[in-house]
Amino acid sequence: MKEALEQENASRDSKWPWTWLRMLSDQLHWSFVYSVISVYGICQGLACGVTEVASNFYWKDVQKLQPSQAQFYDGMTWIPWIVKPVWGLLTDVVPVRGYRRRPYFILAGAIGILSTLTLSLPSTLPITFAVVAMTLQSAGTAISDVTVDALVVQNSITHPSLSSDMQSLCSFCESIGGLVGYAISGLLVQKMGSQGVLGLLSIPSAVVFSVGVVLKETHIQDFSYNQVHEKFLQAGKSMWSALKCPEVWRPCLYMYLSLALSLDISVGMFYWYCDPTAGPKFSEGFIGLIYSIGSIGTLLAALLYQSKLKNHPFRSLLLWGQILTSMSGMLDLLFVLRLNLNLHIPDHLFGVIDSGITKFVGNLKWMPLMVLSCKLCPPGVEGTFFALLMSIDNAGFLSSSWAGGLLLHLLKVTREEFGNLWIAVLIRNVSRLLPLGFLFLVPNEDQNFVLLPPEIVVEISECVENNKQNDIELASCKEYSQIPVLVGEDSELVSLIQKT
């Protein structure tokens, strides 16, 4: 069995990258690959790259906000990502016209189109309406994200040997899309203004809409919506059974702390980039270029992870990722203190180097967390539970953003005053080392190791048998019957299931 897996991995590596994509299309269907490219590449990569630059200029130039205010309102747009379990639960147990995934892609695309067109209205929206529109746009992205994540996790269960490849595909698409999005974002803002660019983002939403039209998915016949309540309860029971296990809640706690303790002051840095006196006075086009170089760093990190790091233990990767994240933040400190000029490094060159290294290190830290999240998902509620894990991460991002905004406010960093910005950068860099004290929460296992306890496997297999007896068609649980093939005939999990 191990020799067969090694041969399969070697064959897969030899086919990378173009026939590697063909192999994924053959085994998982081309519409799945298209959905990943559309959501991760076009919607989250390209569109989010453009959105980040355009929204920063929108808060700064159209709404005239202070950095701490912009950081607070920008954090509010993360709220739809915190409630991702709701979207995950809906896509797992509430099919629409017999489909579990397609209608939610259509809904996500429609919400994105309407919200971006609202933001493009020529008159300046009141701040409340602007925040609502930004949040709805974020909600459309979150719904499409949780739906494609459910597909990824579902395929990770039916094709466990392709789990790392699917995560790499997601990361590659997002990195390449982000590279293109950031590269054109500044130029688009210069030509069209931030409001015009936000309106242009209705096109990526339309692409997400198309995913719901073409995605190949099994049609559920004669679904009884009277069973939805019972399925919600069963999904909640399965999630709670997983969450209360130390093997699951301990890594979840670490993921939240690792993100929440790393303070986010990116909006303050953005305002400083644009300042003609204290900062380097970067133009809109060059700021987009800086972010695009950062996406190259993200892509290189994905390549390094796929080729060299995907078989290393979680704990060692997260240890070095956290240390390198703190060290890379020192580049911002050198930049804000203008020490790069003492080293005869021009601002434009140093800004590019800073962004590339920061994004490279950040993605090296992020990708093991994504694989860890997939490994913690119990079959049957994989979409909902993965969304729950991602909502924990997004709660960490929101905590980090609001704490960073509070720090900027306390240090009196404003649109015109940046004297204390270096203190904020130093505090942020030190805070990135704090999660090292919680690394014991992460399993020190190889990334190909099965992390879920056997008792959860047995419990959910019993759920399948009970639902069959009660004539309840729980489609996601049915997929679980394939697990004996997935984990190998010599696995202890198989013997436990067979005993059940």
XYZ file of C-alpha atoms in Angstrom:
500
model
C 0.000 0.000 0.000
C 2.760 2.434 0.938
C 4.702 1.544 -2.221
C 1.614 2.221 -4.334
C 1.125 5.613 -2.697
C 4.784 6.484 -3.231
C 4.524 5.561 -6.901
C 1.374 7.651 -7.220
C 3.073 10.638 -5.576
C 6.121 10.283 -7.807
C 3.927 10.082 -10.886
C 1.981 13.132 -9.754
C 5.128 15.162 -9.131
C 6.501 14.246 -12.555
C 3.340 15.568 -14.218
C 3.452 18.948 -12.565
C 2.314 21.564 -13.528
C 0.358 21.317 -16.802
C -0.464 17.622 -17.003
C -0.836 17.838 -13.223
C -3.844 20.074 -13.855
C -5.111 17.614 -16.465
C -4.735 14.797 -13.949
C -6.826 16.752 -11.418
C -9.434 17.416 -14.096
C -9.590 13.742 -15.047
C -9.946 12.507 -11.473
C -12.104 15.320 -10.047
C -13.868 16.621 -13.240
C -12.970 19.777 -15.124
C -15.823 21.779 -13.581
C -14.250 21.341 -10.129
C -10.944 22.728 -11.407
C -12.890 25.560 -13.085
C -14.657 26.330 -9.809
C -11.324 26.546 -7.951
C -9.826 28.784 -10.643
C -12.929 30.990 -10.683
C -13.308 31.380 -6.918
C -9.689 31.313 -5.774
C -8.073 32.731 -8.905
C -10.558 35.292 -10.212
C -12.787 36.137 -7.227
C -10.400 35.840 -4.280
C -7.147 36.421 -6.125
C -7.707 38.970 -8.867
C -10.838 40.639 -7.498
C -9.656 40.784 -3.882
C -6.316 42.184 -5.049
C -8.089 44.973 -6.887
C -10.554 45.429 -4.014
C -7.837 45.867 -1.389
C -6.168 48.728 -3.252
C -9.417 50.316 -4.454
C -11.124 50.131 -1.035
C -8.081 51.647 0.699
C -8.211 54.622 -1.656
C -12.010 54.712 -1.288
C -11.785 55.070 2.510
C -8.910 57.559 2.219
C -9.937 59.798 -0.682
C -13.724 59.416 -1.009
C -14.847 58.924 2.607
C -11.887 60.926 4.085
C -11.401 58.583 7.072
C -8.532 58.468 9.577
C -6.320 55.325 9.508
C -7.818 53.917 12.718
C -11.366 54.496 11.394
C -10.553 52.885 8.066
C -8.999 49.937 9.891
C -12.178 49.549 11.989
C -14.587 49.703 9.031
C -12.368 47.454 6.973
C -12.479 44.964 9.834
C -16.275 44.984 9.732
C -16.173 43.532 6.242
C -14.720 40.366 7.816
C -18.000 39.666 9.642
C -19.493 37.541 6.788
C -16.377 35.387 7.010
C -16.875 34.849 10.734
C -20.361 33.416 10.149
C -19.061 31.020 7.483
C -20.474 27.997 9.374
C -23.937 29.287 8.491
C -23.112 29.217 4.778
C -21.385 25.860 5.224
C -24.354 24.363 7.040
C -26.719 25.569 4.332
C -24.645 24.129 1.499
C -24.218 20.841 3.381
C -27.804 20.104 4.408
C -30.169 22.437 2.497
C -30.130 21.639 -1.236
C -31.999 23.953 -3.588
C -33.848 22.227 -6.440
C -31.863 19.087 -5.702
C -28.374 20.659 -5.690
C -26.146 21.366 -2.678
C -23.447 23.571 -4.208
C -24.599 25.115 -7.493
C -27.342 27.415 -6.103
C -24.953 28.945 -3.572
C -22.465 29.873 -6.286
C -25.330 31.587 -8.110
C -26.393 33.409 -4.921
C -22.817 34.529 -4.215
C -22.413 35.896 -7.721
C -25.711 37.794 -7.592
C -24.867 39.424 -4.228
C -21.438 40.436 -5.514
C -22.834 41.998 -8.679
C -25.433 44.100 -6.832
C -23.085 45.327 -4.091
C -20.243 46.344 -6.409
C -22.591 48.215 -8.738
C -23.969 50.074 -5.697
C -20.478 51.177 -4.675
C -19.859 52.510 -8.171
C -22.697 55.049 -7.990
C -21.319 58.488 -8.890
C -22.517 60.208 -5.717
C -20.712 59.571 -2.436
C -22.627 57.071 -0.326
C -23.205 57.779 3.374
C -20.633 55.886 5.394
C -23.256 53.461 6.742
C -24.427 52.462 3.255
C -20.839 52.201 2.046
C -19.949 49.827 4.892
C -23.077 47.734 4.212
C -22.235 47.505 0.504
C -18.618 46.550 1.260
C -19.841 43.936 3.736
C -22.293 42.466 1.202
C -19.523 42.252 -1.364
C -17.457 40.409 1.214
C -20.463 38.153 1.942
C -20.673 37.146 -1.719
C -17.002 36.206 -1.683
C -17.420 34.332 1.610
C -20.362 32.281 0.310
C -18.491 31.279 -2.835
C -15.405 30.520 -0.746
C -17.188 28.224 1.700
C -18.947 26.434 -1.147
C -15.754 25.696 -3.065
C -14.035 24.769 0.211
C -16.788 22.214 0.794
C -15.998 20.753 -2.618
C -12.274 20.665 -1.798
C -12.787 18.958 1.554
C -15.327 16.548 0.078
C -12.816 15.572 -2.619
C -10.079 15.363 0.021
C -12.134 12.645 1.698
C -12.845 10.702 -1.486
C -9.305 11.295 -2.848
C -7.071 11.703 0.233
C -3.841 11.362 -1.754
C -4.812 14.521 -3.680
C -5.448 16.641 -0.575
C -2.138 18.512 -0.727
C -2.479 18.928 -4.497
C -5.888 20.539 -4.147
C -4.599 22.938 -1.500
C -1.663 23.752 -3.757
C -4.060 24.357 -6.651
C -6.075 26.748 -4.485
C -2.952 28.588 -3.393
C -1.503 28.752 -6.927
C -4.731 30.159 -8.351
C -5.070 32.717 -5.574
C -1.420 33.764 -5.906
C -1.522 34.159 -9.690
C -4.871 35.939 -9.545
C -3.588 38.215 -6.800
C -0.481 38.956 -8.846
C -2.569 40.091 -11.809
C -5.111 41.898 -9.627
C -2.547 43.892 -7.664
C -0.556 44.660 -10.823
C -3.512 46.310 -12.543
C -5.251 47.720 -9.438
C -3.195 50.905 -9.107
C -3.420 51.694 -12.809
C -7.182 51.115 -12.751
C -7.583 53.468 -9.774
C -5.546 56.111 -11.599
C -7.698 55.836 -14.743
C -11.160 55.136 -13.317
C -11.079 56.242 -9.677
C -11.752 53.949 -6.760
C -15.537 53.962 -7.274
C -15.247 53.020 -10.936
C -12.903 50.176 -10.096
C -15.266 48.843 -7.435
C -18.026 48.775 -10.048
C -15.767 46.859 -12.433
C -15.567 44.091 -9.836
C -19.052 42.960 -10.852
C -17.316 40.962 -13.621
C -15.567 38.489 -11.247
C -18.881 38.062 -9.462
C -20.469 37.167 -12.794
C -17.769 34.499 -13.281
C -18.691 32.991 -9.900
C -22.317 33.040 -11.052
C -21.276 30.968 -14.088
C -19.746 28.297 -11.819
C -23.202 27.554 -10.476
C -24.400 27.020 -14.041
C -21.715 24.583 -15.249
C -20.657 22.694 -12.098
C -21.151 18.927 -12.326
C -23.011 17.778 -9.245
C -25.172 14.807 -8.323
C -28.851 15.711 -8.283
C -30.664 14.758 -5.072
C -34.016 13.176 -5.876
C -37.150 13.639 -3.753
C -35.491 15.656 -1.014
C -37.825 16.276 1.919
C -37.363 19.680 3.493
C -39.155 18.381 6.573
C -35.863 16.652 7.354
C -33.825 19.876 7.365
C -34.346 20.493 11.070
C -33.195 16.976 11.909
C -30.193 17.340 9.622
C -29.238 20.609 11.290
C -29.331 18.875 14.653
C -27.320 15.941 13.324
C -24.733 18.271 11.777
C -24.473 20.195 15.026
C -24.056 16.965 16.971
C -21.298 15.780 14.622
C -19.507 19.125 14.850
C -19.724 19.168 18.628
C -18.450 15.595 18.799
C -15.406 16.707 16.832
C -14.863 20.023 18.601
C -14.845 18.597 22.111
C -11.971 16.247 21.246
C -8.559 17.598 22.331
C -7.136 16.511 18.979
C -9.437 19.090 17.359
C -10.030 21.992 19.748
C -6.365 22.396 20.658
C -5.249 23.133 17.050
C -8.322 25.353 16.631
C -7.288 27.425 19.644
C -3.769 27.761 18.287
C -5.007 28.922 14.881
C -7.050 31.687 16.492
C -4.245 32.830 18.797
C -1.607 32.787 16.072
C -3.694 35.231 14.021
C -5.226 37.367 16.766
C -1.905 38.033 18.493
C -0.284 39.246 15.259
C -1.573 42.829 15.236
C -2.626 44.231 11.866
C -1.614 47.832 11.119
C -1.694 47.525 7.320
C -4.030 50.508 6.826
C -1.678 52.747 8.791
C 1.189 51.567 6.594
C -0.913 52.279 3.487
C -1.583 55.852 4.571
C 2.142 56.265 5.263
C 2.998 54.959 1.779
C 0.877 57.742 0.250
C 2.082 60.582 2.501
C 4.296 63.124 0.676
C 6.093 64.343 3.828
C 6.661 61.513 6.299
C 6.328 58.691 3.771
C 7.735 57.844 0.338
C 4.710 59.278 -1.539
C 4.032 56.234 -3.677
C 1.575 56.691 -6.542
C -1.527 54.571 -7.003
C 0.149 52.596 -9.773
C 3.269 51.864 -7.753
C 1.286 50.772 -4.701
C -0.457 48.244 -6.937
C 2.963 47.135 -8.187
C 4.211 46.660 -4.612
C 1.244 44.447 -3.793
C 1.681 42.492 -7.038
C 5.308 41.752 -6.145
C 3.953 40.515 -2.824
C 1.767 38.079 -4.765
C 4.883 36.764 -6.491
C 6.237 36.040 -3.017
C 2.997 34.222 -2.210
C 3.304 32.144 -5.380
C 6.931 31.254 -4.666
C 5.931 30.151 -1.182
C 3.256 27.873 -2.685
C 5.828 26.388 -5.055
C 8.283 25.799 -2.209
C 5.590 24.228 -0.058
C 4.401 21.926 -2.853
C 7.892 20.739 -3.766
C 9.727 20.613 -0.419
C 7.577 21.203 2.655
C 4.264 19.366 2.267
C 5.521 16.240 4.056
C 7.099 17.973 7.072
C 5.472 17.929 10.548
C 2.990 20.690 11.311
C 4.711 21.934 14.441
C 8.134 22.530 12.896
C 6.638 24.405 9.927
C 4.536 26.643 12.161
C 7.483 27.283 14.486
C 9.714 28.605 11.735
C 6.824 30.338 10.017
C 6.065 32.354 13.157
C 9.718 33.276 13.706
C 10.232 34.305 10.088
C 7.017 36.353 10.151
C 8.327 38.391 13.066
C 11.733 38.817 11.451
C 10.265 39.915 8.112
C 8.246 42.583 9.933
C 11.502 44.279 10.857
C 11.760 45.403 7.232
C 8.762 47.675 7.873
C 10.574 49.102 10.881
C 13.647 49.906 8.783
C 11.385 51.465 6.164
C 9.390 53.674 8.547
C 12.587 54.878 10.263
C 13.996 55.620 6.760
C 17.098 53.538 7.500
C 16.925 52.152 3.978
C 18.186 55.518 2.740
C 21.218 55.224 5.019
C 21.874 51.883 3.311
C 21.526 53.621 -0.093
C 18.445 51.570 -1.002
C 15.797 53.709 -2.779
C 12.281 53.745 -1.345
C 10.752 52.127 -4.423
C 13.193 49.220 -4.425
C 12.932 48.695 -0.672
C 9.126 48.741 -0.820
C 9.147 45.994 -3.449
C 11.612 43.865 -1.458
C 9.629 44.365 1.751
C 6.318 43.312 0.173
C 7.776 40.262 -1.577
C 9.480 38.867 1.522
C 6.513 39.592 3.795
C 4.020 37.791 1.539
C 6.403 34.900 0.936
C 6.843 34.248 4.649
C 3.157 34.804 5.388
C 2.050 32.149 2.909
C 4.602 29.650 4.225
C 2.929 30.065 7.601
C -0.614 29.955 6.194
C -0.528 26.844 3.984
C 0.162 24.312 6.799
C -2.780 25.814 8.689
C -5.021 25.163 5.676
C -3.904 21.534 5.394
C -4.330 21.128 9.154
C -7.882 22.458 8.871
C -8.727 19.891 6.170
C -7.354 17.096 8.324
C -9.612 18.109 11.230
C -12.891 17.950 9.280
C -15.230 15.020 10.073
C -16.864 13.480 6.980
C -20.534 14.242 6.487
C -20.315 17.843 7.680
C -17.033 18.634 5.970
C -18.236 21.906 4.417
C -19.746 23.183 7.651
C -16.854 22.153 9.858
C -14.223 23.539 7.490
C -16.221 26.780 7.428
C -16.223 26.736 11.235
C -12.439 26.409 11.250
C -12.104 29.225 8.734
C -14.467 31.388 10.788
C -12.144 30.857 13.741
C -9.291 32.073 11.558
C -11.342 35.040 10.361
C -12.261 35.901 13.947
C -8.523 35.984 14.549
C -8.068 38.328 11.582
C -10.883 40.572 12.853
C -9.395 40.658 16.366
C -6.018 41.485 14.858
C -7.472 44.247 12.681
C -9.442 45.945 15.447
C -6.575 45.619 17.935
C -4.258 47.149 15.331
C -6.712 49.994 14.738
C -6.903 50.620 18.484
C -3.107 50.659 18.637
C -2.944 53.254 15.842
C -5.531 55.356 17.676
C -3.677 55.175 21.012
C -0.401 56.133 19.342
C -2.163 59.026 17.572
C -1.298 57.894 14.063
C -3.532 60.004 11.777
C -3.782 61.045 8.118
C -1.044 63.642 8.651
C 0.854 62.423 11.733
C 3.069 59.314 11.570
C 5.649 60.053 14.260
C 4.675 57.049 16.370
C 4.111 54.621 13.504
C 7.488 52.971 14.132
C 6.351 52.111 17.674
C 3.244 50.409 16.255
C 5.429 48.404 13.851
C 7.760 47.328 16.664
C 4.853 46.256 18.901
C 3.341 44.288 16.024
C 6.629 42.468 15.353
C 7.009 41.480 18.999
C 3.387 40.311 19.148
C 4.077 37.851 16.321
C 6.348 35.881 18.628
C 3.679 35.366 21.294
C 2.002 32.383 19.539
C 5.219 30.388 19.974
C 4.169 29.806 23.581
C 1.103 27.906 22.313
C 2.755 25.629 19.746
C 2.231 22.650 22.074
C -1.444 22.790 21.008
C -0.510 21.700 17.472
C 0.036 17.976 16.758
C 3.632 17.155 15.974
C 2.572 14.839 13.166
C 3.322 14.496 9.487
C 0.868 16.306 7.197
C -0.246 12.986 5.660
C -1.193 11.577 9.065
C -4.861 10.981 9.972
C -5.588 13.387 12.841
C -9.232 12.599 13.622
C -9.665 10.160 16.520
C -11.073 6.720 15.558
C -14.069 7.193 17.853
C -15.322 10.053 15.669
C -15.053 7.793 12.627
C -17.060 5.099 14.390
C -19.673 7.567 15.632
C -20.324 8.979 12.173
C -20.443 5.501 10.622
C -23.148 4.680 13.168
C -24.910 7.837 12.033
C -24.934 6.457 8.480
C -26.471 3.163 9.602
C -29.102 4.880 11.728
C -30.088 7.183 8.897
C -30.417 4.235 6.546
C -32.725 2.516 9.010
C -34.838 5.651 9.329
C -34.838 6.123 5.539
C -33.196 9.494 5.887
C -31.006 10.392 2.931
C -28.109 12.344 4.315
C -26.040 12.713 1.174
C -22.890 13.928 2.872
C -22.852 10.954 5.250
C -23.246 8.534 2.336
C -19.907 9.712 0.994
C -18.356 8.462 4.189
C -18.898 4.836 3.220
C -15.880 5.182 0.915
C -13.435 5.744 3.754
C -12.275 2.107 4.109
C -10.900 2.355 0.564
C -9.327 5.726 1.235
C -7.286 4.958 4.314
C -6.031 1.540 3.222
C -6.957 -2.014 4.066
C -4.412 -2.257 6.879
C -5.690 0.819 8.716
C -7.020 0.598 12.258
C -9.869 2.890 11.185
C -11.126 0.262 8.744
C -11.234 -2.447 11.392
C -13.129 -0.162 13.737
C -15.707 0.658 11.064
C -16.105 -2.994 10.137
C -16.673 -3.904 13.786
C -19.403 -1.277 13.943
